[in-house]
Amino acid sequence: MPSRTRSIAAFIFVLALSVAARAQQRPLITEDVDIIPPGSLRIEAGIDFMQNAKFPVSGLTGDLTRAGVIGINIGLAPNVEFQIEGVAQNLLSINSMGPSAIPLNLAAGANSTNDIGDFTLWTKVKLRNETARLPSVGFRVGVQLPNSNQGRGIGLNQTNAYGQILFGKKFGRNARVNTFGNLGIGILTAPTGLFSQNDVITYGFAGIVRLNEQFSIAGEVNGRANTRPGSGPLGTESQGEARLGMQIRASGLRFDFAGIKGLTKQSPRSGITVGVTYDTPSIFTPAK
């Protein structure tokens, strides 16, 4: 290979690593404060396998496969990012069917069901960079769209709104340890209550430790906490999970996997997630 070609290839490789080092998330769901470069896209895709998933509104429980866990991030400015998140298809292997609070469109004795997931649109703004003593700070607002069909027993087909404060701090030589967290509120429509909602507290605390240029360890605790007496309106209960996994960079992509452990009564018992992330170079010029 000519020396000029080798130099260009090495430059592209280093550039790809530097881009991937920013706002790296999968297999985590806690949001990093960092913004991807303006004019670039981040495309994430993965598959989740959840054991003993619970759906209190429909009364279904079973093993859930989330095929096509999609994330598209668009860098609009040095401190602004637009995001689309959702699931292309949820597939539930039904283990039990309890009383349902809503009409279901399932055949008698059905042992499985499937449905598209509800997609969420987010806008993230970074307010300040971190300093030697203080963390970086940002905020994120989002709306969850009613894409699912509640008659399938998996989704709730509701419109929900979210707002989060983001913070992050890096430690060690070359920012080897990246810690970040979210704290916010979710305004959830109560699916079985007329003109009713539940304002839950959302939280997430995460860390990524870079072992070398190819491998990083990632872990988090993420969820929502009900603020109403008891368990809250049906379908808005507290949920939480812990994730621990790894990121692997190879061939210009970032592969990931993690184990999942449910932390609340209404969370899946356990699960795994695998996925891949691709960061594009700049493909458009943001408006000034």
CSV table of N, CA and C in Angstrom, one decimal, residues 123-223:
chain,number,residue,atom,x,y,z
A,123,THR,N,-34.9,16.2,22.0
A,123,THR,CA,-34.0,17.3,21.7
A,123,THR,C,-33.1,17.4,22.9
A,124,LYS,N,-31.7,17.4,22.6
A,124,LYS,CA,-30.8,17.5,23.7
A,124,LYS,C,-29.9,18.7,23.5
A,125,VAL,N,-29.7,19.5,24.6
A,125,VAL,CA,-28.9,20.7,24.5
A,125,VAL,C,-27.8,20.6,25.6
A,126,LYS,N,-26.6,20.8,25.2
A,126,LYS,CA,-25.5,20.9,26.2
A,126,LYS,C,-25.3,22.3,26.6
A,127,LEU,N,-25.5,22.6,27.9
A,127,LEU,CA,-25.4,24.0,28.4
A,127,LEU,C,-24.0,24.4,28.8
A,128,ARG,N,-23.2,23.5,29.2
A,128,ARG,CA,-21.8,23.9,29.6
A,128,ARG,C,-20.9,22.7,29.6
A,129,ASN,N,-19.6,23.0,29.2
A,129,ASN,CA,-18.6,21.9,29.3
A,129,ASN,C,-18.1,21.8,30.7
A,130,GLU,N,-17.6,20.6,31.0
A,130,GLU,CA,-17.1,20.4,32.3
A,130,GLU,C,-15.8,21.1,32.5
A,131,THR,N,-15.5,21.4,33.8
A,131,THR,CA,-14.2,22.1,34.2
A,131,THR,C,-13.4,21.1,35.1
A,132,ALA,N,-12.3,21.6,35.6
A,132,ALA,CA,-11.5,20.7,36.4
A,132,ALA,C,-12.3,20.3,37.7
A,133,ARG,N,-13.2,21.1,38.1
A,133,ARG,CA,-13.9,20.7,39.4
A,133,ARG,C,-15.4,20.5,39.1
A,134,LEU,N,-16.0,21.1,38.1
A,134,LEU,CA,-17.5,21.0,38.0
A,134,LEU,C,-17.8,20.1,36.7
A,135,PRO,N,-19.0,19.4,36.8
A,135,PRO,CA,-19.4,18.6,35.7
A,135,PRO,C,-20.0,19.4,34.5
A,136,SER,N,-20.0,18.7,33.4
A,136,SER,CA,-20.8,19.3,32.3
A,136,SER,C,-22.3,19.1,32.6
A,137,VAL,N,-23.1,20.0,32.0
A,137,VAL,CA,-24.5,20.1,32.3
A,137,VAL,C,-25.3,20.3,31.0
A,138,GLY,N,-26.4,19.6,30.9
A,138,GLY,CA,-27.3,19.8,29.7
A,138,GLY,C,-28.7,19.4,30.1
A,139,PHE,N,-29.6,19.5,29.1
A,139,PHE,CA,-31.0,19.0,29.4
A,139,PHE,C,-31.5,18.4,28.1
A,140,ARG,N,-32.6,17.6,28.3
A,140,ARG,CA,-33.2,16.8,27.2
A,140,ARG,C,-34.7,16.8,27.4
A,141,VAL,N,-35.4,17.1,26.4
A,141,VAL,CA,-36.9,17.0,26.4
A,141,VAL,C,-37.3,16.1,25.3
A,142,GLY,N,-38.4,15.4,25.6
A,142,GLY,CA,-38.9,14.4,24.6
A,142,GLY,C,-40.4,14.1,24.7
A,143,VAL,N,-40.9,13.6,23.6
A,143,VAL,CA,-42.3,13.2,23.6
A,143,VAL,C,-42.4,11.8,23.0
A,144,GLN,N,-43.1,10.9,23.7
A,144,GLN,CA,-43.3,9.5,23.2
A,144,GLN,C,-44.6,9.5,22.4
A,145,LEU,N,-44.5,9.0,21.2
A,145,LEU,CA,-45.7,9.0,20.3
A,145,LEU,C,-46.5,7.7,20.4
A,146,PRO,N,-47.8,7.7,20.2
A,146,PRO,CA,-48.7,6.6,20.3
A,146,PRO,C,-48.7,5.7,19.1
A,147,ASN,N,-47.6,5.0,18.8
A,147,ASN,CA,-47.5,4.2,17.6
A,147,ASN,C,-48.0,2.8,17.8
A,148,SER,N,-48.1,2.3,19.0
A,148,SER,CA,-48.4,0.9,19.2
A,148,SER,C,-49.9,0.7,19.2
A,149,ASN,N,-50.3,-0.6,19.2
A,149,ASN,CA,-51.7,-1.0,19.2
A,149,ASN,C,-52.0,-1.7,20.6
A,150,GLN,N,-52.7,-1.0,21.4
A,150,GLN,CA,-52.9,-1.5,22.8
A,150,GLN,C,-53.6,-2.9,22.8
A,151,GLY,N,-54.3,-3.2,21.7
A,151,GLY,CA,-55.0,-4.4,21.6
A,151,GLY,C,-54.1,-5.6,21.5
A,152,ARG,N,-52.9,-5.4,21.2
A,152,ARG,CA,-51.9,-6.5,21.1
A,152,ARG,C,-51.3,-6.9,22.4
A,153,GLY,N,-51.6,-6.0,23.5
A,153,GLY,CA,-51.2,-6.4,24.8
A,153,GLY,C,-49.8,-6.0,25.2
A,154,ILE,N,-49.0,-5.4,24.3
A,154,ILE,CA,-47.6,-5.0,24.7
A,154,ILE,C,-47.5,-3.5,24.9
A,155,GLY,N,-47.8,-2.7,23.9
A,155,GLY,CA,-47.7,-1.3,24.0
A,155,GLY,C,-49.0,-0.7,24.6
A,156,LEU,N,-48.9,0.6,25.0
A,156,LEU,CA,-50.0,1.3,25.6
A,156,LEU,C,-50.7,2.4,24.7
A,157,ASN,N,-50.0,2.7,23.6
A,157,ASN,CA,-50.6,3.6,22.6
A,157,ASN,C,-51.0,4.9,23.3
A,158,GLN,N,-50.0,5.5,24.1
A,158,GLN,CA,-50.2,6.7,24.8
A,158,GLN,C,-49.2,7.7,24.4
A,159,THR,N,-49.5,9.0,24.6
A,159,THR,CA,-48.6,10.1,24.4
A,159,THR,C,-48.0,10.5,25.8
A,160,ASN,N,-46.7,10.5,25.9
A,160,ASN,CA,-46.1,10.8,27.2
A,160,ASN,C,-45.0,11.9,26.9
A,161,ALA,N,-44.7,12.7,27.9
A,161,ALA,CA,-43.7,13.8,27.8
A,161,ALA,C,-42.6,13.6,28.9
A,162,TYR,N,-41.4,14.0,28.5
A,162,TYR,CA,-40.3,13.8,29.4
A,162,TYR,C,-39.4,15.1,29.4
A,163,GLY,N,-38.8,15.3,30.6
A,163,GLY,CA,-37.8,16.4,30.7
A,163,GLY,C,-36.7,15.9,31.6
A,164,GLN,N,-35.4,16.1,31.3
A,164,GLN,CA,-34.3,15.5,32.1
A,164,GLN,C,-33.2,16.6,32.2
A,165,ILE,N,-32.6,16.6,33.3
A,165,ILE,CA,-31.3,17.3,33.5
A,165,ILE,C,-30.2,16.3,33.3
A,166,LEU,N,-29.2,16.6,32.6
A,166,LEU,CA,-28.0,15.7,32.3
A,166,LEU,C,-26.8,16.3,32.9
A,167,PHE,N,-25.9,15.4,33.4
A,167,PHE,CA,-24.7,15.9,34.0
A,167,PHE,C,-23.6,14.8,33.7
A,168,GLY,N,-22.4,15.2,33.6
A,168,GLY,CA,-21.3,14.2,33.4
A,168,GLY,C,-19.9,14.7,33.8
A,169,LYS,N,-19.1,13.8,34.2
A,169,LYS,CA,-17.7,14.1,34.6
A,169,LYS,C,-16.8,13.0,34.2
A,170,LYS,N,-15.6,13.4,33.6
A,170,LYS,CA,-14.6,12.4,33.2
A,170,LYS,C,-13.4,12.5,34.2
A,171,PHE,N,-12.8,11.3,34.3
A,171,PHE,CA,-11.7,11.2,35.3
A,171,PHE,C,-10.6,10.4,34.6
A,172,GLY,N,-9.4,10.6,35.2
A,172,GLY,CA,-8.2,9.8,34.7
A,172,GLY,C,-7.5,10.4,33.6
A,173,ARG,N,-6.4,9.8,33.2
A,173,ARG,CA,-5.6,10.2,32.1
A,173,ARG,C,-6.4,10.0,30.8
A,174,ASN,N,-6.4,11.0,30.0
A,174,ASN,CA,-7.1,11.0,28.7
A,174,ASN,C,-8.6,10.7,28.9
A,175,ALA,N,-9.2,11.1,30.0
A,175,ALA,CA,-10.6,10.9,30.3
A,175,ALA,C,-11.0,9.5,30.2
A,176,ARG,N,-10.2,8.6,30.8
A,176,ARG,CA,-10.4,7.2,30.7
A,176,ARG,C,-11.7,6.7,31.3
A,177,VAL,N,-12.2,7.4,32.3
A,177,VAL,CA,-13.4,7.0,33.0
A,177,VAL,C,-14.4,8.1,32.7
A,178,ASN,N,-15.5,7.8,32.1
A,178,ASN,CA,-16.6,8.7,31.8
A,178,ASN,C,-17.8,8.4,32.6
A,179,THR,N,-18.2,9.3,33.5
A,179,THR,CA,-19.4,9.1,34.4
A,179,THR,C,-20.5,10.1,34.0
A,180,PHE,N,-21.7,9.7,34.0
A,180,PHE,CA,-22.8,10.6,33.6
A,180,PHE,C,-24.1,10.2,34.2
A,181,GLY,N,-25.0,11.1,34.3
A,181,GLY,CA,-26.3,10.8,34.9
A,181,GLY,C,-27.4,11.6,34.5
A,182,ASN,N,-28.6,11.2,34.7
A,182,ASN,CA,-29.9,12.0,34.3
A,182,ASN,C,-30.8,12.0,35.5
A,183,LEU,N,-31.5,13.1,35.7
A,183,LEU,CA,-32.6,13.2,36.7
A,183,LEU,C,-33.7,14.1,36.1
A,184,GLY,N,-34.9,13.5,36.1
A,184,GLY,CA,-36.0,14.3,35.4
A,184,GLY,C,-37.3,13.9,35.8
A,185,ILE,N,-38.3,14.2,35.0
A,185,ILE,CA,-39.7,13.9,35.2
A,185,ILE,C,-40.3,13.4,34.0
A,186,GLY,N,-41.2,12.4,34.1
A,186,GLY,CA,-42.0,11.9,33.0
A,186,GLY,C,-43.5,12.1,33.3
A,187,ILE,N,-44.2,12.7,32.4
A,187,ILE,CA,-45.6,12.9,32.5
A,187,ILE,C,-46.3,11.8,31.7
A,188,LEU,N,-46.8,10.8,32.4
A,188,LEU,CA,-47.3,9.6,31.8
A,188,LEU,C,-48.8,9.6,31.8
A,189,THR,N,-49.4,9.4,30.7
A,189,THR,CA,-50.9,9.3,30.6
A,189,THR,C,-51.3,7.9,31.3
A,190,ALA,N,-52.3,8.0,32.2
A,190,ALA,CA,-52.8,6.8,32.8
A,190,ALA,C,-53.7,6.1,31.8
A,191,PRO,N,-53.3,4.9,31.3
A,191,PRO,CA,-54.1,4.3,30.2
A,191,PRO,C,-55.5,3.8,30.5
A,192,THR,N,-55.8,3.6,31.8
A,192,THR,CA,-57.1,3.2,32.2
A,192,THR,C,-57.9,4.2,33.0
A,193,GLY,N,-57.4,5.5,33.1
A,193,GLY,CA,-58.0,6.5,33.9
A,193,GLY,C,-58.4,7.7,33.0
A,194,LEU,N,-59.6,8.1,33.0
A,194,LEU,CA,-60.0,9.2,32.1
A,194,LEU,C,-59.5,10.5,32.7
A,195,PHE,N,-58.8,11.3,31.8
A,195,PHE,CA,-58.2,12.6,32.2
A,195,PHE,C,-57.3,12.4,33.4
A,196,SER,N,-56.5,11.4,33.4
A,196,SER,CA,-55.6,11.1,34.5
A,196,SER,C,-54.2,10.9,34.0
A,197,GLN,N,-53.2,11.2,34.9
A,197,GLN,CA,-51.8,11.1,34.5
A,197,GLN,C,-51.0,10.8,35.8
A,198,ASN,N,-49.8,10.4,35.6
A,198,ASN,CA,-48.9,10.1,36.7
A,198,ASN,C,-47.5,10.8,36.4
A,199,ASP,N,-47.1,11.7,37.3
A,199,ASP,CA,-45.8,12.3,37.1
A,199,ASP,C,-44.7,11.5,37.9
A,200,VAL,N,-43.9,10.8,37.1
A,200,VAL,CA,-42.9,9.9,37.7
A,200,VAL,C,-41.5,10.6,37.7
A,201,ILE,N,-40.7,10.2,38.6
A,201,ILE,CA,-39.3,10.7,38.6
A,201,ILE,C,-38.5,9.7,37.7
A,202,THR,N,-37.7,10.2,36.8
A,202,THR,CA,-36.8,9.4,36.0
A,202,THR,C,-35.4,9.6,36.4
A,203,TYR,N,-34.6,8.6,36.4
A,203,TYR,CA,-33.2,8.7,36.8
A,203,TYR,C,-32.3,7.7,36.1
A,204,GLY,N,-31.1,8.0,36.0
A,204,GLY,CA,-30.1,7.1,35.4
A,204,GLY,C,-28.7,7.5,35.9
A,205,PHE,N,-27.9,6.6,36.3
A,205,PHE,CA,-26.5,6.8,36.7
A,205,PHE,C,-25.6,5.8,36.0
A,206,ALA,N,-24.6,6.2,35.2
A,206,ALA,CA,-23.8,5.3,34.4
A,206,ALA,C,-22.4,5.7,34.4
A,207,GLY,N,-21.6,4.7,34.0
A,207,GLY,CA,-20.1,4.9,33.8
A,207,GLY,C,-19.6,4.0,32.7
A,208,ILE,N,-18.6,4.6,32.0
A,208,ILE,CA,-17.9,3.8,31.0
A,208,ILE,C,-16.4,3.9,31.2
A,209,VAL,N,-15.7,2.8,31.3
A,209,VAL,CA,-14.3,2.7,31.6
A,209,VAL,C,-13.6,2.2,30.4
A,210,ARG,N,-12.8,3.0,29.8
A,210,ARG,CA,-12.0,2.6,28.5
A,210,ARG,C,-10.8,1.8,28.9
A,211,LEU,N,-10.8,0.6,28.5
A,211,LEU,CA,-9.6,-0.3,28.8
A,211,LEU,C,-8.5,0.0,27.9
A,212,ASN,N,-8.8,0.1,26.6
A,212,ASN,CA,-7.8,0.5,25.6
A,212,ASN,C,-8.6,1.0,24.4
A,213,GLU,N,-8.0,1.2,23.2
A,213,GLU,CA,-8.7,1.8,22.1
A,213,GLU,C,-9.8,0.9,21.5
A,214,GLN,N,-9.8,-0.4,21.9
A,214,GLN,CA,-10.8,-1.3,21.3
A,214,GLN,C,-11.9,-1.6,22.3
A,215,PHE,N,-11.6,-1.7,23.6
A,215,PHE,CA,-12.5,-2.2,24.6
A,215,PHE,C,-12.9,-1.2,25.7
A,216,SER,N,-14.1,-1.2,26.1
A,216,SER,CA,-14.6,-0.4,27.2
A,216,SER,C,-15.6,-1.2,28.0
A,217,ILE,N,-15.7,-1.0,29.3
A,217,ILE,CA,-16.7,-1.6,30.2
A,217,ILE,C,-17.7,-0.6,30.5
A,218,ALA,N,-19.0,-0.9,30.4
A,218,ALA,CA,-20.1,0.0,30.6
A,218,ALA,C,-21.1,-0.5,31.6
A,219,GLY,N,-21.6,0.3,32.5
A,219,GLY,CA,-22.6,-0.1,33.5
A,219,GLY,C,-23.5,1.0,33.9
A,220,GLU,N,-24.7,0.7,34.4
A,220,GLU,CA,-25.6,1.7,34.8
A,220,GLU,C,-26.7,1.2,35.6
A,221,VAL,N,-27.5,2.1,36.3
A,221,VAL,CA,-28.8,1.8,36.9
A,221,VAL,C,-29.7,2.9,36.3
A,222,ASN,N,-30.9,2.5,35.8
A,222,ASN,CA,-31.8,3.4,35.1
A,222,ASN,C,-33.2,3.0,35.4
A,223,GLY,N,-34.1,4.0,35.5
A,223,GLY,CA,-35.5,3.6,35.7
A,223,GLY,C,-36.4,4.8,36.0
